[in-house]
């Protein structure tokens, strides 16, 4: 029986159940003995001073709904939480606030945890972790050491992306449209020595394994494009008399995806960073070449390769030989060719490549058509732009008339080229010249380097910090601000960087860069399962039991940041036999974005909406339902403050209905039973596909139907509350308790629908006279014409219309209408 009717007061109900859930460990599964494990994970959040905004709450709520649903389906759900507190975001805020990042991160973390508690998610709080805890980043550093020992970490000097505002290098993935993805400052190029991870060794696997994944297609497309596989060939172009040596002793090797166009190559282009430039540039052209190289040195790759950019370049004075026809062609340098792609050199075919065409027009270089789309005609028109499609070869010697694809293979054989695949993906630049991050656990010994010694033959002088000395703790540094010198603030702390060489014992230097924060977040899903383990990075038995992740939800903006690195390191760990899976998440869904007034809700747009005010005024349940009702979860929606009143009124009606209408003797009408089972199916299907908005709509419609009843059965009320529980966990828990239950509703069995009870047994029979609708009535679905006629003629209105009239004809359409034709 229900307790005494009381007013719905979320200010009492919500904190009450949040406290009780934690005390009773309702959402803490047995990590060692769970019979049906399901790992439900929301992407690692980083704490900011502003706290959670409604866009963050949107993502966390959507993830939690799915976890609650799976728990009620009988799964042992593990939904952990923690903070990705290292990195530039946190450090930049500390600089603006004039405080130390240790202080600001601690305060922001406490605020985040408070907010995450108040939204009512079913987190496993016992396993929370923070990346800035030495007990955590010990294992981040351990991963770096293992990468070095396995030959997957290396250090080299090369042009890198430099953010002048953040005063650090950026990985290619952290540059968006030529700007820093964090602060939107224009990125520059600098020549620096940096640490890299060999993600390119895994390019093929990262690409091919995408086909196996049940991931949001937009994320898979973004990863395919970023990995950017191009099939082509390496072809050598001999150089003419370089440095006075005979022709053919030196050559330029180019990568091309269109060897079928080689007869149309009228010049070569080298990247300004190509190592051959100084050797091949003639004396009279050296000043112009040097000036040009200096002018492009600070430009980003995006600036250099933009289609609309003016095609600049300079002639080296050198010539090469086209290997298919022995024609002499000039060698230029131009900034639209990147050293990071292919070999840093291209054969320019202006008739069949847009950039080459624009360059040739500007510098008055020959344009030679060799692919004809309308073969066998041999006279092609003068081009206004490049023709980049396939066709048949013309003006190509013995290859004339061949289709492009056939000719491409034969030409590669003819010039003794080498087929190969090329990738857009570059190795992961892992080091950062900042303070707030895990120190890279490497030591450099000048003495050992001079003797050619080191832990690896290819990197003399370098040693990994021994495992027994991990973690290398980040020291407290008063002046932690980045200097912009290309070195971390740690480089000024002698007590930190001066150490003994692990090999020879002489004075050596500790690496002072810190690692990219994305390395921290590539480990957390494994560490969550055993966060207090001091002997190993994760429990292998728990990893086997719980992983891969069952459902992973996060932002699509991390498609080529966290998500690509996340997959890469899982494959590495698998190869080292540390885990038994290659892909870390079976299913990934990218949540949509919220907008407000036509703009994305984000810190950078300055239109943050703090959920605290809504939780305080309307309650977490109302805000959860408002957010989920905005639109399909994977698409997002437009957040309007006034829209929350709909869910507020809905929850008040639910409270009133369940409090006042439940009777043990009540019997449901057939119509409401049918509606209930249809709703069970609808809500079940919609949650499974993350269409939360239509699930909420179905629950609202069911409430409308229920309110028409004088009283409700206990079974109906309990089923309704179960369907609502993932969306509004507090009010449903309170009403469930008031129905007399001692256990949590969130561990109850999810309702099942009966297909038989969903079938409509009646329909609305339309009654017409001479084709005009005169009345309607409910009739059995299988009614025959004689019975339909009898029932229709028994209707008072029809009797009055047909009084003293002879029925000439009856037209009966089963399950639709009956029409009486009269004079």
mmCIF file of C-alpha atoms in Angstrom, residues 227-394:
data_model
loop_
_atom_site.group_PDB
_atom_site.id
_atom_site.type_symbol
_atom_site.label_atom_id
_atom_site.label_comp_id
_atom_site.label_asym_id
_atom_site.label_seq_id
_atom_site.Cartn_x
_atom_site.Cartn_y
_atom_site.Cartn_z
ATOM 1 C CA UNK A 227 44.996 7.576 -41.783
ATOM 2 C CA UNK A 228 44.622 8.410 -45.473
ATOM 3 C CA UNK A 229 45.929 5.359 -47.311
ATOM 4 C CA UNK A 230 47.020 5.982 -50.903
ATOM 5 C CA UNK A 231 48.123 3.141 -53.165
ATOM 6 C CA UNK A 232 50.811 4.062 -55.632
ATOM 7 C CA UNK A 233 54.459 3.529 -56.544
ATOM 8 C CA UNK A 234 57.953 4.858 -55.949
ATOM 9 C CA UNK A 235 59.674 5.912 -59.175
ATOM 10 C CA UNK A 236 63.233 7.194 -59.577
ATOM 11 C CA UNK A 237 64.007 10.227 -61.753
ATOM 12 C CA UNK A 238 67.753 10.399 -62.541
ATOM 13 C CA UNK A 239 69.401 13.829 -62.123
ATOM 14 C CA UNK A 240 71.565 15.538 -64.742
ATOM 15 C CA UNK A 241 75.221 16.122 -63.755
ATOM 16 C CA UNK A 242 74.810 16.965 -60.064
ATOM 17 C CA UNK A 243 78.038 18.299 -58.480
ATOM 18 C CA UNK A 244 79.926 17.489 -61.639
ATOM 19 C CA UNK A 245 79.243 13.764 -61.373
ATOM 20 C CA UNK A 246 77.902 11.654 -64.283
ATOM 21 C CA UNK A 247 74.194 11.628 -65.168
ATOM 22 C CA UNK A 248 72.258 8.957 -63.301
ATOM 23 C CA UNK A 249 74.530 8.729 -60.247
ATOM 24 C CA UNK A 250 72.019 10.777 -58.263
ATOM 25 C CA UNK A 251 68.252 10.623 -58.509
ATOM 26 C CA UNK A 252 65.025 11.984 -57.031
ATOM 27 C CA UNK A 253 62.562 9.348 -55.834
ATOM 28 C CA UNK A 254 58.903 10.344 -56.055
ATOM 29 C CA UNK A 255 55.739 8.713 -54.789
ATOM 30 C CA UNK A 256 52.799 8.861 -57.178
ATOM 31 C CA UNK A 257 49.280 7.451 -57.122
ATOM 32 C CA UNK A 258 48.985 8.038 -60.884
ATOM 33 C CA UNK A 259 51.920 6.372 -62.679
ATOM 34 C CA UNK A 260 49.677 6.256 -65.757
ATOM 35 C CA UNK A 261 50.275 10.022 -66.174
ATOM 36 C CA UNK A 262 54.093 9.883 -66.120
ATOM 37 C CA UNK A 263 54.429 10.837 -69.810
ATOM 38 C CA UNK A 264 52.773 14.119 -68.843
ATOM 39 C CA UNK A 265 55.365 14.910 -66.133
ATOM 40 C CA UNK A 266 56.940 18.182 -67.315
ATOM 41 C CA UNK A 267 58.811 19.125 -64.127
ATOM 42 C CA UNK A 268 59.625 17.843 -60.633
ATOM 43 C CA UNK A 269 58.814 19.641 -57.383
ATOM 44 C CA UNK A 270 60.676 19.142 -54.115
ATOM 45 C CA UNK A 271 59.544 20.191 -50.676
ATOM 46 C CA UNK A 272 61.560 23.147 -49.305
ATOM 47 C CA UNK A 273 62.799 20.768 -46.575
ATOM 48 C CA UNK A 274 64.038 18.086 -49.021
ATOM 49 C CA UNK A 275 67.616 16.982 -48.141
ATOM 50 C CA UNK A 276 68.779 17.069 -51.784
ATOM 51 C CA UNK A 277 68.087 20.774 -52.330
ATOM 52 C CA UNK A 278 71.464 22.131 -51.227
ATOM 53 C CA UNK A 279 73.300 19.530 -53.302
ATOM 54 C CA UNK A 280 71.409 20.064 -56.558
ATOM 55 C CA UNK A 281 70.828 23.837 -56.522
ATOM 56 C CA UNK A 282 73.158 25.587 -58.942
ATOM 57 C CA UNK A 283 75.310 28.482 -57.783
ATOM 58 C CA UNK A 284 73.303 31.207 -59.525
ATOM 59 C CA UNK A 285 70.021 29.936 -57.996
ATOM 60 C CA UNK A 286 71.238 29.473 -54.396
ATOM 61 C CA UNK A 287 70.277 32.999 -53.143
ATOM 62 C CA UNK A 288 66.698 32.683 -54.445
ATOM 63 C CA UNK A 289 66.336 29.157 -53.068
ATOM 64 C CA UNK A 290 67.660 30.174 -49.629
ATOM 65 C CA UNK A 291 65.312 33.170 -49.510
ATOM 66 C CA UNK A 292 62.338 31.013 -50.457
ATOM 67 C CA UNK A 293 63.120 28.322 -47.856
ATOM 68 C CA UNK A 294 63.320 30.968 -45.145
ATOM 69 C CA UNK A 295 60.001 32.529 -46.226
ATOM 70 C CA UNK A 296 58.060 29.260 -45.913
ATOM 71 C CA UNK A 297 59.790 27.895 -42.799
ATOM 72 C CA UNK A 298 57.117 29.075 -40.335
ATOM 73 C CA UNK A 299 54.051 28.211 -42.424
ATOM 74 C CA UNK A 300 51.717 25.433 -41.320
ATOM 75 C CA UNK A 301 51.017 22.468 -43.592
ATOM 76 C CA UNK A 302 47.433 23.646 -44.033
ATOM 77 C CA UNK A 303 48.536 27.091 -45.203
ATOM 78 C CA UNK A 304 50.974 25.546 -47.656
ATOM 79 C CA UNK A 305 48.552 23.075 -49.221
ATOM 80 C CA UNK A 306 45.352 25.154 -49.368
ATOM 81 C CA UNK A 307 43.867 24.970 -52.883
ATOM 82 C CA UNK A 308 43.049 28.674 -52.956
ATOM 83 C CA UNK A 309 46.604 29.642 -52.010
ATOM 84 C CA UNK A 310 48.794 31.242 -54.662
ATOM 85 C CA UNK A 311 51.250 28.623 -55.941
ATOM 86 C CA UNK A 312 54.697 29.988 -55.162
ATOM 87 C CA UNK A 313 58.018 28.320 -55.903
ATOM 88 C CA UNK A 314 61.547 28.736 -57.216
ATOM 89 C CA UNK A 315 63.729 26.930 -59.783
ATOM 90 C CA UNK A 316 66.810 25.116 -58.452
ATOM 91 C CA UNK A 317 68.713 25.227 -61.739
ATOM 92 C CA UNK A 318 68.827 21.422 -61.754
ATOM 93 C CA UNK A 319 67.261 19.019 -64.249
ATOM 94 C CA UNK A 320 66.050 15.452 -64.066
ATOM 95 C CA UNK A 321 65.341 12.788 -66.678
ATOM 96 C CA UNK A 322 61.833 11.420 -67.142
ATOM 97 C CA UNK A 323 62.529 7.649 -67.105
ATOM 98 C CA UNK A 324 59.798 6.756 -69.634
ATOM 99 C CA UNK A 325 60.907 9.049 -72.473
ATOM 100 C CA UNK A 326 64.335 10.420 -71.429
ATOM 101 C CA UNK A 327 63.066 14.004 -71.609
ATOM 102 C CA UNK A 328 64.937 16.606 -69.557
ATOM 103 C CA UNK A 329 62.616 18.318 -67.064
ATOM 104 C CA UNK A 330 63.385 21.134 -64.560
ATOM 105 C CA UNK A 331 63.476 20.613 -60.776
ATOM 106 C CA UNK A 332 61.633 23.242 -58.719
ATOM 107 C CA UNK A 333 60.906 23.655 -55.039
ATOM 108 C CA UNK A 334 57.444 24.734 -53.861
ATOM 109 C CA UNK A 335 55.695 24.861 -50.497
ATOM 110 C CA UNK A 336 52.630 22.925 -51.662
ATOM 111 C CA UNK A 337 54.776 19.786 -51.502
ATOM 112 C CA UNK A 338 55.297 18.501 -47.947
ATOM 113 C CA UNK A 339 58.305 16.579 -46.700
ATOM 114 C CA UNK A 340 55.956 14.645 -44.425
ATOM 115 C CA UNK A 341 54.059 13.056 -47.328
ATOM 116 C CA UNK A 342 55.551 10.422 -49.596
ATOM 117 C CA UNK A 343 59.207 11.212 -50.315
ATOM 118 C CA UNK A 344 58.849 14.986 -50.202
ATOM 119 C CA UNK A 345 59.055 15.097 -53.988
ATOM 120 C CA UNK A 346 56.467 14.821 -56.759
ATOM 121 C CA UNK A 347 56.413 14.436 -60.499
ATOM 122 C CA UNK A 348 54.312 17.364 -61.636
ATOM 123 C CA UNK A 349 51.673 16.483 -64.226
ATOM 124 C CA UNK A 350 49.896 19.825 -64.759
ATOM 125 C CA UNK A 351 47.346 18.486 -67.256
ATOM 126 C CA UNK A 352 46.049 16.014 -64.663
ATOM 127 C CA UNK A 353 46.555 17.589 -61.221
ATOM 128 C CA UNK A 354 44.906 20.842 -60.088
ATOM 129 C CA UNK A 355 47.773 22.158 -57.956
ATOM 130 C CA UNK A 356 50.334 21.326 -60.642
ATOM 131 C CA UNK A 357 48.128 23.018 -63.228
ATOM 132 C CA UNK A 358 47.910 26.256 -61.211
ATOM 133 C CA UNK A 359 51.673 26.196 -60.613
ATOM 134 C CA UNK A 360 52.462 25.548 -64.280
ATOM 135 C CA UNK A 361 50.209 28.388 -65.414
ATOM 136 C CA UNK A 362 51.867 30.857 -63.072
ATOM 137 C CA UNK A 363 55.437 29.832 -63.908
ATOM 138 C CA UNK A 364 54.817 29.189 -67.642
ATOM 139 C CA UNK A 365 55.704 25.505 -67.555
ATOM 140 C CA UNK A 366 54.529 22.989 -70.192
ATOM 141 C CA UNK A 367 51.131 21.298 -69.878
ATOM 142 C CA UNK A 368 50.964 17.970 -71.694
ATOM 143 C CA UNK A 369 47.730 15.941 -71.984
ATOM 144 C CA UNK A 370 48.288 12.190 -71.650
ATOM 145 C CA UNK A 371 44.909 10.928 -70.354
ATOM 146 C CA UNK A 372 41.939 11.289 -72.682
ATOM 147 C CA UNK A 373 38.381 10.683 -71.404
ATOM 148 C CA UNK A 374 36.943 10.480 -74.960
ATOM 149 C CA UNK A 375 39.418 8.094 -76.612
ATOM 150 C CA UNK A 376 39.813 6.927 -79.469
ATOM 151 C CA UNK A 377 39.753 10.564 -80.541
ATOM 152 C CA UNK A 378 43.371 11.642 -80.329
ATOM 153 C CA UNK A 379 42.949 15.404 -80.383
ATOM 154 C CA UNK A 380 42.136 16.718 -76.914
ATOM 155 C CA UNK A 381 41.008 20.309 -76.405
ATOM 156 C CA UNK A 382 43.134 22.933 -74.684
ATOM 157 C CA UNK A 383 42.500 22.622 -70.962
ATOM 158 C CA UNK A 384 40.979 25.368 -68.826
ATOM 159 C CA UNK A 385 41.690 23.214 -65.787
ATOM 160 C CA UNK A 386 43.258 19.869 -65.008
ATOM 161 C CA UNK A 387 41.474 16.658 -65.957
ATOM 162 C CA UNK A 388 41.956 14.376 -62.931
ATOM 163 C CA UNK A 389 39.803 11.419 -63.964
ATOM 164 C CA UNK A 390 40.665 8.136 -65.643
ATOM 165 C CA UNK A 391 40.581 7.377 -69.353
ATOM 166 C CA UNK A 392 42.912 6.052 -72.050
ATOM 167 C CA UNK A 393 46.527 7.055 -72.588
ATOM 168 C CA UNK A 394 47.525 9.371 -75.421
#
